[in-house]
mmCIF file of C-alpha atoms in Angstrom:
data_model
loop_
_atom_site.group_PDB
_atom_site.id
_atom_site.type_symbol
_atom_site.label_atom_id
_atom_site.label_comp_id
_atom_site.label_asym_id
_atom_site.label_seq_id
_atom_site.Cartn_x
_atom_site.Cartn_y
_atom_site.Cartn_z
ATOM 1 C CA MET A 1 18.273 151.706 -79.094
ATOM 2 C CA GLU A 2 16.350 151.645 -76.142
ATOM 3 C CA GLN A 3 14.096 148.294 -75.634
ATOM 4 C CA LYS A 4 11.674 147.596 -73.229
ATOM 5 C CA THR A 5 11.711 144.054 -71.803
ATOM 6 C CA THR A 6 9.263 142.192 -69.601
ATOM 7 C CA ILE A 7 9.474 140.134 -66.452
ATOM 8 C CA ARG A 8 7.032 138.031 -64.755
ATOM 9 C CA VAL A 9 7.267 138.284 -60.862
ATOM 10 C CA ALA A 10 5.366 136.499 -58.370
ATOM 11 C CA SER A 11 4.802 136.998 -54.317
ATOM 12 C CA PHE A 12 4.053 134.227 -52.370
ATOM 13 C CA ASN A 13 3.877 133.732 -48.474
ATOM 14 C CA ILE A 14 4.363 130.102 -48.757
ATOM 15 C CA GLY A 15 4.025 129.140 -44.870
ATOM 16 C CA ASP A 16 5.164 125.807 -43.470
ATOM 17 C CA PHE A 17 4.611 123.743 -46.716
ATOM 18 C CA THR A 18 1.423 122.755 -45.138
ATOM 19 C CA THR A 19 -2.051 122.978 -47.095
ATOM 20 C CA ALA A 20 -5.639 122.582 -46.373
ATOM 21 C CA SER A 21 -5.258 119.032 -47.795
ATOM 22 C CA GLU A 22 -2.635 118.015 -45.311
ATOM 23 C CA SER A 23 0.043 118.549 -42.970
ATOM 24 C CA ALA A 24 2.984 116.727 -41.262
ATOM 25 C CA GLY A 25 2.241 118.567 -38.165
ATOM 26 C CA ASN A 26 5.796 120.012 -37.253
ATOM 27 C CA ASP A 27 6.467 123.588 -36.124
ATOM 28 C CA ILE A 28 6.887 126.271 -39.177
ATOM 29 C CA ARG A 29 10.718 126.285 -38.518
ATOM 30 C CA TYR A 30 10.904 122.331 -39.684
ATOM 31 C CA GLY A 31 8.149 122.487 -42.392
ATOM 32 C CA SER A 32 5.189 120.413 -42.526
ATOM 33 C CA GLY A 33 5.447 119.264 -46.107
ATOM 34 C CA THR A 34 4.093 115.826 -47.540
ATOM 35 C CA GLN A 35 4.122 114.185 -50.645
ATOM 36 C CA GLN A 36 0.651 115.566 -51.396
ATOM 37 C CA THR A 37 1.680 119.517 -50.777
ATOM 38 C CA LEU A 38 4.642 118.979 -52.721
ATOM 39 C CA GLU A 39 2.705 118.147 -55.340
ATOM 40 C CA GLU A 40 0.297 121.027 -54.818
ATOM 41 C CA PHE A 41 2.925 123.443 -54.780
ATOM 42 C CA CYS A 42 4.798 122.234 -57.765
ATOM 43 C CA ALA A 43 1.799 122.397 -60.020
ATOM 44 C CA VAL A 44 0.844 125.847 -58.753
ATOM 45 C CA PHE A 45 4.528 127.239 -59.164
ATOM 46 C CA LYS A 46 4.242 125.788 -62.616
ATOM 47 C CA LYS A 47 0.955 127.359 -63.338
ATOM 48 C CA VAL A 48 2.088 130.782 -62.531
ATOM 49 C CA HIS A 49 5.245 130.363 -64.507
ATOM 50 C CA ALA A 50 6.909 133.429 -62.925
ATOM 51 C CA ASP A 51 10.694 134.312 -64.282
ATOM 52 C CA LEU A 52 11.354 135.912 -60.277
ATOM 53 C CA TRP A 53 9.572 134.826 -56.908
ATOM 54 C CA GLY A 54 9.582 136.474 -53.764
ATOM 55 C CA LEU A 55 9.179 134.192 -50.995
ATOM 56 C CA GLN A 56 8.326 134.603 -47.329
ATOM 57 C CA GLU A 57 8.023 132.100 -44.203
ATOM 58 C CA ASP A 58 10.342 129.954 -46.364
ATOM 59 C CA SER A 59 10.831 127.148 -43.607
ATOM 60 C CA GLU A 60 14.252 125.818 -42.874
ATOM 61 C CA PHE A 61 13.270 122.068 -44.348
ATOM 62 C CA PHE A 62 10.455 121.054 -46.684
ATOM 63 C CA PHE A 63 10.276 117.143 -45.222
ATOM 64 C CA TYR A 64 11.449 116.810 -41.330
ATOM 65 C CA PRO A 65 12.768 114.891 -39.773
ATOM 66 C CA GLU A 66 14.537 113.846 -42.639
ATOM 67 C CA LYS A 67 15.962 117.518 -43.068
ATOM 68 C CA ILE A 68 15.168 117.901 -47.058
ATOM 69 C CA LEU A 69 15.701 121.221 -47.867
ATOM 70 C CA PRO A 70 13.060 123.388 -49.727
ATOM 71 C CA TYR A 71 15.306 123.738 -52.702
ATOM 72 C CA ASP A 72 15.882 120.022 -53.169
ATOM 73 C CA ALA A 73 12.417 119.119 -52.348
ATOM 74 C CA LEU A 74 10.538 121.637 -54.709
ATOM 75 C CA TYR A 75 12.138 124.690 -56.092
ATOM 76 C CA LYS A 76 14.851 122.942 -58.095
ATOM 77 C CA GLN A 77 11.853 121.602 -60.061
ATOM 78 C CA ILE A 78 10.710 125.123 -60.981
ATOM 79 C CA LEU A 79 13.804 127.167 -61.560
ATOM 80 C CA PRO A 80 17.496 126.711 -61.153
ATOM 81 C CA ASN A 81 18.711 130.075 -58.938
ATOM 82 C CA TYR A 82 17.636 130.147 -55.183
ATOM 83 C CA GLU A 83 18.950 132.271 -52.457
ATOM 84 C CA ARG A 84 17.535 132.728 -48.856
ATOM 85 C CA VAL A 85 18.298 133.701 -45.301
ATOM 86 C CA PHE A 86 16.280 132.133 -42.330
ATOM 87 C CA THR A 87 16.915 133.461 -38.821
ATOM 88 C CA ARG A 88 14.112 132.078 -37.142
ATOM 89 C CA SER A 89 10.754 130.538 -37.396
ATOM 90 C CA TYR A 90 9.088 133.081 -39.646
ATOM 91 C CA ASN A 91 11.870 134.982 -40.846
ATOM 92 C CA GLY A 92 12.506 133.086 -43.899
ATOM 93 C CA LYS A 93 12.689 135.146 -47.151
ATOM 94 C CA ALA A 94 14.105 134.199 -50.186
ATOM 95 C CA PHE A 95 14.156 134.450 -54.211
ATOM 96 C CA LEU A 96 13.773 131.831 -56.715
ATOM 97 C CA SER A 97 14.438 132.832 -60.501
ATOM 98 C CA HIS A 98 15.917 131.448 -63.774
ATOM 99 C CA LEU A 99 18.067 134.983 -63.441
ATOM 100 C CA LYS A 100 21.328 135.093 -61.769
ATOM 101 C CA LEU A 101 20.649 136.346 -58.215
ATOM 102 C CA SER A 102 23.794 138.529 -56.657
ATOM 103 C CA ASP A 103 24.266 140.591 -53.607
ATOM 104 C CA VAL A 104 21.656 138.694 -51.534
ATOM 105 C CA THR A 105 21.683 139.906 -48.168
ATOM 106 C CA PRO A 106 19.147 140.792 -45.129
ATOM 107 C CA VAL A 107 18.855 144.736 -44.306
ATOM 108 C CA SER A 108 17.729 145.546 -40.980
ATOM 109 C CA TYR A 109 15.157 148.078 -40.009
ATOM 110 C CA PRO A 110 16.338 151.011 -37.759
ATOM 111 C CA ALA A 111 14.776 151.226 -34.351
ATOM 112 C CA ALA A 112 11.026 152.532 -34.511
ATOM 113 C CA VAL A 113 10.209 155.499 -32.567
ATOM 114 C CA THR A 114 6.733 154.671 -31.413
ATOM 115 C CA SER A 115 3.936 156.019 -28.768
ATOM 116 C CA TYR A 116 4.768 153.130 -26.353
ATOM 117 C CA ALA A 117 8.456 153.105 -26.840
ATOM 118 C CA PRO A 118 9.628 156.846 -27.815
ATOM 119 C CA GLU A 119 13.193 155.930 -27.049
ATOM 120 C CA GLY A 120 12.938 153.635 -30.036
ATOM 121 C CA THR A 121 12.382 149.914 -30.444
ATOM 122 C CA ASN A 122 13.707 146.980 -32.398
ATOM 123 C CA SER A 123 11.189 144.577 -31.281
ATOM 124 C CA TYR A 124 9.693 143.946 -34.881
ATOM 125 C CA GLY A 125 8.188 140.729 -35.725
ATOM 126 C CA HIS A 126 10.216 140.846 -38.854
ATOM 127 C CA PRO A 127 13.267 142.903 -38.303
ATOM 128 C CA TRP A 128 14.979 142.612 -41.523
ATOM 129 C CA PHE A 129 14.031 142.481 -45.601
ATOM 130 C CA LEU A 130 15.903 140.543 -48.155
ATOM 131 C CA SER A 131 17.686 142.492 -50.741
ATOM 132 C CA GLY A 132 19.291 141.189 -53.886
ATOM 133 C CA LYS A 133 20.185 142.118 -57.675
ATOM 134 C CA ILE A 134 19.583 140.652 -60.872
ATOM 135 C CA ILE A 135 20.116 142.011 -64.351
ATOM 136 C CA ILE A 136 18.037 142.145 -67.254
ATOM 137 C CA GLY A 137 19.415 143.267 -70.797
ATOM 138 C CA GLY A 138 22.480 145.011 -68.918
ATOM 139 C CA LYS A 139 20.347 146.637 -66.533
ATOM 140 C CA GLU A 140 20.801 146.211 -63.010
ATOM 141 C CA ILE A 141 17.346 145.873 -60.809
ATOM 142 C CA ALA A 142 17.222 145.773 -57.059
ATOM 143 C CA ILE A 143 14.598 143.243 -55.644
ATOM 144 C CA VAL A 144 13.498 142.964 -52.214
ATOM 145 C CA SER A 145 11.271 139.956 -50.561
ATOM 146 C CA LEU A 146 9.814 141.577 -47.321
ATOM 147 C CA HIS A 147 7.371 140.453 -44.846
ATOM 148 C CA LEU A 148 5.930 143.438 -42.694
ATOM 149 C CA ASP A 149 4.852 143.578 -38.939
ATOM 150 C CA TRP A 150 1.087 142.780 -38.560
ATOM 151 C CA SER A 151 0.903 143.709 -34.845
ATOM 152 C CA CYS A 152 1.919 147.288 -34.611
ATOM 153 C CA LYS A 153 1.399 150.115 -37.610
ATOM 154 C CA GLU A 154 3.609 152.154 -35.904
ATOM 155 C CA ARG A 155 6.476 149.894 -36.258
ATOM 156 C CA ARG A 156 5.146 149.046 -39.986
ATOM 157 C CA ALA A 157 5.293 152.668 -40.951
ATOM 158 C CA GLN A 158 8.954 152.564 -40.101
ATOM 159 C CA GLN A 159 9.350 149.638 -42.294
ATOM 160 C CA LEU A 160 7.403 151.436 -45.103
ATOM 161 C CA ASP A 161 9.590 154.334 -44.542
ATOM 162 C CA SER A 162 12.744 152.282 -44.991
ATOM 163 C CA LEU A 163 11.443 150.502 -47.844
ATOM 164 C CA ILE A 164 10.432 153.388 -49.754
ATOM 165 C CA ALA A 165 13.874 154.891 -49.072
ATOM 166 C CA PHE A 166 15.533 151.824 -50.142
ATOM 167 C CA ALA A 167 13.681 151.963 -53.571
ATOM 168 C CA LYS A 168 14.097 155.220 -54.428
ATOM 169 C CA ALA A 169 17.789 155.077 -53.826
ATOM 170 C CA GLN A 170 17.983 152.504 -56.662
ATOM 171 C CA THR A 171 17.919 153.182 -60.282
ATOM 172 C CA SER A 172 15.242 150.318 -60.343
ATOM 173 C CA CYS A 173 13.519 148.560 -57.871
ATOM 174 C CA ILE A 174 10.852 145.800 -57.283
ATOM 175 C CA LEU A 175 9.543 145.210 -53.761
ATOM 176 C CA ILE A 176 7.748 141.762 -53.228
ATOM 177 C CA GLY A 177 6.190 140.447 -49.925
ATOM 178 C CA ASP A 178 3.548 140.141 -47.426
ATOM 179 C CA PHE A 179 2.966 143.787 -46.268
ATOM 180 C CA ASN A 180 0.676 142.654 -43.459
ATOM 181 C CA PRO A 181 -1.781 146.043 -43.393
ATOM 182 C CA GLU A 182 -3.473 145.391 -40.239
ATOM 183 C CA ASN A 183 -4.716 148.318 -37.810
ATOM 184 C CA LEU A 184 -2.867 147.288 -34.433
ATOM 185 C CA ILE A 185 -0.827 149.069 -32.189
ATOM 186 C CA ASN A 186 1.608 147.100 -30.118
ATOM 187 C CA GLY A 187 -0.933 144.095 -30.561
ATOM 188 C CA THR A 188 -3.940 146.257 -29.638
ATOM 189 C CA LEU A 189 -6.629 146.777 -32.402
ATOM 190 C CA CYS A 190 -7.551 150.275 -33.014
ATOM 191 C CA GLN A 191 -10.583 151.937 -33.790
ATOM 192 C CA ASP A 192 -9.327 155.258 -35.079
ATOM 193 C CA GLY A 193 -10.531 155.198 -38.803
ATOM 194 C CA ASP A 194 -7.570 153.873 -40.499
ATOM 195 C CA SER A 195 -9.499 150.770 -41.202
ATOM 196 C CA VAL A 196 -11.084 150.166 -44.582
ATOM 197 C CA ALA A 197 -14.276 149.170 -42.809
ATOM 198 C CA PRO A 198 -15.661 149.028 -39.433
ATOM 199 C CA ASP A 199 -15.599 145.431 -39.442
ATOM 200 C CA THR A 200 -12.252 145.032 -40.546
ATOM 201 C CA LYS A 201 -8.633 145.617 -39.163
ATOM 202 C CA ASN A 202 -7.083 146.047 -42.427
ATOM 203 C CA MET A 203 -6.076 149.333 -43.456
ATOM 204 C CA TYR A 204 -4.336 148.809 -46.772
ATOM 205 C CA LYS A 205 -5.451 152.169 -48.069
ATOM 206 C CA ALA A 206 -3.469 154.141 -45.563
ATOM 207 C CA ASP A 207 -0.492 152.178 -45.955
ATOM 208 C CA TRP A 208 -0.550 152.252 -49.741
ATOM 209 C CA LYS A 209 -1.030 156.105 -49.621
ATOM 210 C CA LYS A 210 2.875 155.955 -48.665
ATOM 211 C CA PHE A 211 3.366 154.273 -52.055
ATOM 212 C CA ASP A 212 1.181 156.845 -53.963
ATOM 213 C CA ASP A 213 3.120 159.742 -52.468
ATOM 214 C CA ALA A 214 6.573 158.224 -53.361
ATOM 215 C CA GLY A 215 5.502 157.824 -56.958
ATOM 216 C CA LEU A 216 5.651 154.075 -56.856
ATOM 217 C CA ASP A 217 3.062 151.719 -58.466
ATOM 218 C CA TYR A 218 1.587 148.472 -56.914
ATOM 219 C CA ALA A 219 -0.359 145.381 -58.316
ATOM 220 C CA ASN A 220 -2.615 144.601 -55.572
ATOM 221 C CA GLY A 221 -5.270 147.378 -54.134
ATOM 222 C CA GLY A 222 -5.202 150.081 -56.800
ATOM 223 C CA ARG A 223 -6.046 150.356 -60.787
ATOM 224 C CA PHE A 224 -5.502 146.625 -61.458
ATOM 225 C CA GLY A 225 -8.428 145.730 -58.684
ATOM 226 C CA THR A 226 -8.227 144.724 -55.017
ATOM 227 C CA PHE A 227 -7.712 141.117 -54.272
ATOM 228 C CA GLY A 228 -8.203 139.244 -50.984
ATOM 229 C CA THR A 229 -4.978 137.110 -50.581
ATOM 230 C CA ILE A 230 -5.399 135.719 -46.783
ATOM 231 C CA MET A 231 -6.894 132.251 -47.340
ATOM 232 C CA LYS A 232 -9.119 130.074 -45.795
ATOM 233 C CA ASN A 233 -9.845 126.490 -46.974
ATOM 234 C CA GLY A 234 -9.415 127.546 -50.728
ATOM 235 C CA VAL A 235 -11.332 130.946 -50.664
ATOM 236 C CA PRO A 236 -10.271 134.593 -49.641
ATOM 237 C CA ALA A 237 -11.057 134.847 -45.734
ATOM 238 C CA SER A 238 -11.042 138.819 -46.349
ATOM 239 C CA PRO A 239 -11.684 140.784 -49.608
ATOM 240 C CA TYR A 240 -8.859 143.281 -48.983
ATOM 241 C CA PRO A 241 -5.161 142.725 -49.880
ATOM 242 C CA TRP A 242 -2.140 141.723 -47.670
ATOM 243 C CA ASP A 243 0.396 140.715 -50.466
ATOM 244 C CA ASN A 244 1.730 142.896 -53.131
ATOM 245 C CA ILE A 245 4.521 143.808 -55.687
ATOM 246 C CA VAL A 246 5.647 147.733 -55.645
ATOM 247 C CA VAL A 247 7.873 149.218 -58.324
ATOM 248 C CA THR A 248 9.838 152.177 -59.198
ATOM 249 C CA PRO A 249 8.591 154.639 -61.921
ATOM 250 C CA ASP A 250 10.781 153.110 -64.704
ATOM 251 C CA ILE A 251 9.011 149.737 -64.055
ATOM 252 C CA HIS A 252 5.481 149.563 -65.533
ATOM 253 C CA ILE A 253 2.769 146.987 -64.411
ATOM 254 C CA ARG A 254 0.998 145.536 -67.470
ATOM 255 C CA ASN A 255 -1.037 142.724 -66.156
ATOM 256 C CA VAL A 256 -1.934 141.329 -62.577
ATOM 257 C CA GLU A 257 -3.379 137.829 -61.747
ATOM 258 C CA VAL A 258 -4.130 136.367 -58.209
ATOM 259 C CA PHE A 259 -3.791 132.471 -58.170
ATOM 260 C CA TYR A 260 -6.375 130.694 -55.810
ATOM 261 C CA GLU A 261 -6.229 127.056 -55.322
ATOM 262 C CA PRO A 262 -8.839 124.724 -53.575
ATOM 263 C CA TRP A 263 -5.866 123.638 -50.769
ATOM 264 C CA MET A 264 -4.577 127.346 -50.029
ATOM 265 C CA ASN A 265 -4.954 127.925 -46.233
ATOM 266 C CA ASP A 266 -2.674 130.808 -45.711
ATOM 267 C CA HIS A 267 -1.791 133.226 -48.702
ATOM 268 C CA ALA A 268 -2.660 133.360 -52.403
ATOM 269 C CA ILE A 269 -0.169 134.159 -55.168
ATOM 270 C CA VAL A 270 0.064 137.465 -56.612
ATOM 271 C CA ALA A 271 1.797 137.719 -60.012
ATOM 272 C CA ALA A 272 2.669 140.731 -62.394
ATOM 273 C CA ASP A 273 3.894 141.217 -65.705
ATOM 274 C CA LEU A 274 6.356 143.977 -65.479
ATOM 275 C CA GLU A 275 7.793 146.000 -68.671
ATOM 276 C CA ILE A 276 11.208 147.444 -67.800
ATOM 277 C CA ASP A 277 12.628 150.655 -69.666
ATOM 278 C CA GLY A 278 16.052 151.387 -70.334
ATOM 279 C CA ILE A 279 17.240 147.831 -71.616
ATOM 280 C CA CYS A 280 19.525 148.548 -74.440
#
Protein backbone atom coordinates (compact mmCIF):
# COMPACT_ATOMS: atom_id res chain seq x y z
CA MET A 1 0.00 0.00 0.00
CA GLU A 2 1.35 3.41 -0.97
CA GLN A 3 1.98 5.75 1.93
CA LYS A 4 2.89 9.42 2.22
CA THR A 5 5.82 10.49 4.36
CA THR A 6 6.60 13.98 5.61
CA ILE A 7 10.09 15.46 5.94
CA ARG A 8 11.07 18.90 7.23
CA VAL A 9 13.69 20.61 5.07
CA ALA A 10 15.54 23.87 5.74
CA SER A 11 17.78 26.19 3.74
CA PHE A 12 20.38 28.38 5.43
CA ASN A 13 23.08 30.53 3.88
CA ILE A 14 25.03 30.52 7.09
CA GLY A 15 27.81 32.94 6.12
CA ASP A 16 31.06 32.91 8.04
CA PHE A 17 29.57 32.04 11.47
CA THR A 18 29.53 35.69 12.45
CA THR A 19 26.31 37.39 13.57
CA ALA A 20 25.11 40.90 14.36
CA SER A 21 26.12 40.14 17.95
CA GLU A 22 29.76 39.25 17.49
CA SER A 23 32.50 38.28 15.05
CA ALA A 24 36.05 37.00 15.36
CA GLY A 25 36.95 39.20 12.38
CA ASN A 26 38.40 36.50 10.15
CA ASP A 27 38.08 36.07 6.41
CA ILE A 28 35.02 34.01 5.46
CA ARG A 29 37.25 31.10 4.49
CA TYR A 30 38.49 30.74 8.05
CA GLY A 31 35.22 31.46 9.79
CA SER A 32 34.50 34.14 12.36
CA GLY A 33 32.67 32.05 14.92
CA THR A 34 32.81 32.91 18.63
CA GLN A 35 31.35 31.19 21.67
CA GLN A 36 28.40 33.59 21.57
CA THR A 37 27.64 32.99 17.89
CA LEU A 38 27.99 29.25 18.44
CA GLU A 39 25.25 29.41 21.07
CA GLU A 40 23.04 31.52 18.77
CA PHE A 41 23.43 29.14 15.83
CA CYS A 42 22.92 26.07 17.98
CA ALA A 43 19.68 27.47 19.43
CA VAL A 44 18.15 28.32 16.06
CA PHE A 45 19.07 24.95 14.51
CA LYS A 46 17.27 23.25 17.39
CA LYS A 47 14.29 25.61 17.05
CA VAL A 48 13.85 24.86 13.34
CA HIS A 49 14.15 21.12 14.02
CA ALA A 50 14.66 20.12 10.39
CA ASP A 51 15.32 16.57 9.18
CA LEU A 52 17.48 17.83 6.32
CA TRP A 53 19.44 21.06 5.92
CA GLY A 54 20.95 22.50 2.78
CA LEU A 55 23.73 24.89 3.82
CA GLN A 56 25.60 27.50 1.78
CA GLU A 57 28.73 29.55 2.52
CA ASP A 58 29.70 26.80 4.93
CA SER A 59 33.14 28.13 5.88
CA GLU A 60 36.15 25.87 6.17
CA PHE A 61 36.41 26.39 9.93
CA PHE A 62 34.11 27.59 12.71
CA PHE A 63 36.89 28.67 15.06
CA TYR A 64 40.20 29.97 13.71
CA PRO A 65 43.19 29.84 14.26
CA GLU A 66 42.29 26.74 16.29
CA LYS A 67 41.05 25.19 13.00
CA ILE A 68 37.96 23.68 14.59
CA LEU A 69 35.65 22.44 11.84
CA PRO A 70 31.96 23.44 11.66
CA TYR A 71 30.85 19.86 12.32
CA ASP A 72 32.94 19.56 15.45
CA ALA A 73 31.95 22.99 16.76
CA LEU A 74 28.25 23.05 15.85
CA TYR A 75 26.62 20.50 13.60
CA LYS A 76 27.28 17.33 15.60
CA GLN A 77 25.15 18.89 18.37
CA ILE A 78 22.24 19.02 15.91
CA LEU A 79 22.29 16.01 13.57
CA PRO A 80 24.76 13.17 12.94
CA ASN A 81 25.20 13.06 9.16
CA TYR A 82 27.11 15.88 7.47
CA GLU A 83 28.70 16.08 4.03
CA ARG A 84 30.18 19.16 2.44
CA VAL A 85 32.47 20.35 -0.33
CA PHE A 86 34.55 23.48 0.04
CA THR A 87 36.51 24.90 -2.90
CA ARG A 88 37.14 28.56 -2.09
CA SER A 89 35.93 31.30 0.22
CA TYR A 90 32.22 31.41 -0.62
CA ASN A 91 31.97 27.97 -2.22
CA GLY A 92 31.22 25.78 0.76
CA LYS A 93 27.97 23.87 0.39
CA ALA A 94 26.75 21.09 2.64
CA PHE A 95 23.98 18.76 3.78
CA LEU A 96 23.14 18.00 7.41
CA SER A 97 20.60 15.32 8.26
CA HIS A 98 19.56 12.43 10.47
CA LEU A 99 19.11 10.50 7.21
CA LYS A 100 22.04 8.73 5.58
CA LEU A 101 23.62 10.88 2.86
CA SER A 102 25.04 9.21 -0.23
CA ASP A 103 26.62 10.09 -3.58
CA VAL A 104 27.43 13.62 -2.40
CA THR A 105 29.31 15.32 -5.22
CA PRO A 106 29.66 18.76 -6.82
CA VAL A 107 28.14 19.18 -10.30
CA SER A 108 29.67 21.89 -12.49
CA TYR A 109 27.53 24.19 -14.60
CA PRO A 110 28.24 24.26 -18.35
CA ALA A 111 29.76 27.31 -19.98
CA ALA A 112 27.16 30.09 -20.20
CA VAL A 113 26.59 31.82 -23.52
CA THR A 114 25.91 35.46 -22.69
CA SER A 115 25.56 38.82 -24.43
CA TYR A 116 29.14 39.71 -23.44
CA ALA A 117 30.63 36.22 -23.94
CA PRO A 118 28.97 34.67 -27.00
CA GLU A 119 31.69 32.02 -27.09
CA GLY A 120 30.67 30.93 -23.57
CA THR A 121 32.05 31.70 -20.13
CA ASN A 122 32.71 29.71 -16.98
CA SER A 123 33.25 32.79 -14.83
CA TYR A 124 30.47 31.93 -12.39
CA GLY A 125 30.64 33.29 -8.88
CA HIS A 126 29.47 29.84 -7.82
CA PRO A 127 30.47 27.37 -10.54
CA TRP A 128 28.82 24.21 -9.15
CA PHE A 129 25.95 22.87 -7.08
CA LEU A 130 26.21 20.09 -4.51
CA SER A 131 24.14 16.99 -5.24
CA GLY A 132 23.39 13.98 -3.09
CA LYS A 133 20.79 11.36 -2.26
CA ILE A 134 18.66 10.33 0.68
CA ILE A 135 16.26 7.39 1.04
CA ILE A 136 12.90 7.68 2.79
CA GLY A 137 10.74 4.57 3.10
CA GLY A 138 12.69 2.87 0.34
CA LYS A 139 12.30 5.79 -2.07
CA GLU A 140 15.44 7.53 -3.35
CA ILE A 141 15.31 11.32 -3.41
CA ALA A 142 17.92 13.52 -5.07
CA ILE A 143 18.90 16.58 -3.05
CA VAL A 144 20.75 19.75 -4.06
CA SER A 145 22.37 22.54 -2.06
CA LEU A 146 22.96 25.54 -4.31
CA HIS A 147 24.16 29.12 -4.34
CA LEU A 148 23.46 30.91 -7.60
CA ASP A 149 25.26 33.78 -9.30
CA TRP A 150 24.09 37.16 -8.00
CA SER A 151 26.10 39.38 -10.34
CA CYS A 152 24.77 38.19 -13.70
CA LYS A 153 21.26 37.10 -14.57
CA GLU A 154 22.45 35.68 -17.91
CA ARG A 155 24.84 33.29 -16.14
CA ARG A 156 22.17 32.57 -13.55
CA ALA A 157 19.65 31.69 -16.27
CA GLN A 158 22.02 28.92 -17.39
CA GLN A 159 22.35 27.75 -13.80
CA LEU A 160 18.58 27.64 -13.39
CA ASP A 161 18.16 25.73 -16.64
CA SER A 162 20.80 23.22 -15.50
CA LEU A 163 19.17 22.76 -12.10
CA ILE A 164 15.71 22.29 -13.57
CA ALA A 165 17.04 19.75 -16.06
CA PHE A 166 18.78 17.92 -13.21
CA ALA A 167 15.62 17.91 -11.09
CA LYS A 168 13.39 16.67 -13.92
CA ALA A 169 15.83 13.86 -14.69
CA GLN A 170 15.28 12.47 -11.16
CA THR A 171 12.31 10.51 -9.87
CA SER A 172 12.18 12.92 -6.93
CA CYS A 173 14.27 16.00 -6.22
CA ILE A 174 14.57 18.79 -3.65
CA LEU A 175 16.52 21.95 -4.55
CA ILE A 176 17.63 23.95 -1.51
CA GLY A 177 19.52 27.22 -1.40
CA ASP A 178 20.27 30.84 -2.10
CA PHE A 179 18.89 31.69 -5.54
CA ASN A 180 20.24 35.28 -5.64
CA PRO A 181 17.58 36.70 -8.01
CA GLU A 182 19.27 40.00 -8.81
CA ASN A 183 18.85 42.07 -11.96
CA LEU A 184 22.43 42.56 -13.12
CA ILE A 185 24.36 41.61 -16.23
CA ASN A 186 28.04 41.00 -15.59
CA GLY A 187 27.88 43.19 -12.48
CA THR A 188 25.95 46.09 -14.05
CA LEU A 189 22.47 46.92 -12.76
CA CYS A 190 19.77 46.65 -15.42
CA GLN A 191 16.72 48.88 -15.83
CA ASP A 192 14.85 46.57 -18.18
CA GLY A 193 11.66 45.81 -16.25
CA ASP A 194 12.73 42.46 -14.80
CA SER A 195 12.94 43.87 -11.27
CA VAL A 196 9.81 43.46 -9.16
CA ALA A 197 9.78 47.18 -8.33
CA PRO A 198 11.61 50.22 -9.73
CA ASP A 199 13.58 50.71 -6.51
CA THR A 200 14.89 47.13 -6.24
CA LYS A 201 17.22 44.89 -8.20
CA ASN A 202 15.34 41.75 -7.10
CA MET A 203 13.78 39.91 -10.05
CA TYR A 204 12.50 36.77 -8.37
CA LYS A 205 9.24 36.70 -10.37
CA ALA A 206 11.16 36.40 -13.62
CA ASP A 207 13.44 33.68 -12.22
CA TRP A 208 10.68 31.76 -10.44
CA LYS A 209 8.67 31.61 -13.69
CA LYS A 210 11.15 28.98 -14.84
CA PHE A 211 9.95 26.76 -11.98
CA ASP A 212 6.31 27.39 -12.88
CA ASP A 213 6.95 26.55 -16.53
CA ALA A 214 8.73 23.32 -15.51
CA GLY A 215 5.92 22.22 -13.18
CA LEU A 216 8.01 22.60 -10.02
CA ASP A 217 6.66 23.98 -6.75
CA TYR A 218 8.46 26.31 -4.34
CA ALA A 219 8.21 27.50 -0.77
CA ASN A 220 9.06 31.20 -0.98
CA GLY A 221 7.53 33.74 -3.34
CA GLY A 222 4.39 31.88 -4.36
CA ARG A 223 1.21 30.46 -2.86
CA PHE A 224 2.69 30.24 0.65
CA GLY A 225 3.67 33.90 0.72
CA THR A 226 6.71 36.00 -0.06
CA PHE A 227 9.35 36.27 2.64
CA GLY A 228 12.35 38.56 2.67
CA THR A 229 15.41 36.52 3.61
CA ILE A 230 18.28 39.00 3.28
CA MET A 231 18.87 40.21 6.83
CA LYS A 232 20.33 43.33 8.42
CA ASN A 233 20.59 43.55 12.19
CA GLY A 234 17.78 41.10 12.79
CA VAL A 235 15.21 42.34 10.28
CA PRO A 236 14.72 41.74 6.54
CA ALA A 237 16.64 44.30 4.49
CA SER A 238 14.24 43.65 1.59
CA PRO A 239 10.70 42.22 1.46
CA TYR A 240 11.64 39.98 -1.45
CA PRO A 241 12.93 36.39 -1.42
CA TRP A 242 16.47 35.20 -1.98
CA ASP A 243 16.32 31.74 -0.38
CA ASN A 244 13.99 28.96 -1.41
CA ILE A 245 13.15 25.25 -1.47
CA VAL A 246 11.96 23.85 -4.83
CA VAL A 247 10.46 20.39 -5.38
CA THR A 248 9.40 18.02 -8.13
CA PRO A 249 5.66 17.23 -8.61
CA ASP A 250 5.67 14.05 -6.47
CA ILE A 251 6.68 16.14 -3.43
CA HIS A 252 4.04 18.40 -1.92
CA ILE A 253 4.80 21.47 0.19
CA ARG A 254 2.40 21.45 3.14
CA ASN A 255 3.77 24.23 5.33
CA VAL A 256 6.39 26.97 5.11
CA GLU A 257 8.09 28.88 7.92
CA VAL A 258 10.78 31.54 7.85
CA PHE A 259 12.88 31.98 10.97
CA TYR A 260 14.13 35.43 11.94
CA GLU A 261 16.45 36.03 14.88
CA PRO A 262 17.65 39.40 16.23
CA TRP A 263 21.29 38.40 15.61
CA MET A 264 20.82 37.54 11.92
CA ASN A 265 22.91 39.77 9.69
CA ASP A 266 23.05 37.84 6.41
CA HIS A 267 20.25 35.38 5.67
CA ALA A 268 17.12 34.08 7.38
CA ILE A 269 16.21 30.38 7.41
CA VAL A 270 13.48 28.97 5.14
CA ALA A 271 11.89 25.70 6.28
CA ALA A 272 9.24 23.61 4.57
CA ASP A 273 7.30 20.50 5.56
CA LEU A 274 7.23 18.22 2.53
CA GLU A 275 4.93 15.28 1.88
CA ILE A 276 6.40 12.66 -0.42
CA ASP A 277 4.33 10.37 -2.63
CA GLY A 278 5.24 6.81 -3.50
CA ILE A 279 6.53 5.51 -0.16
CA CYS A 280 5.65 1.83 0.14
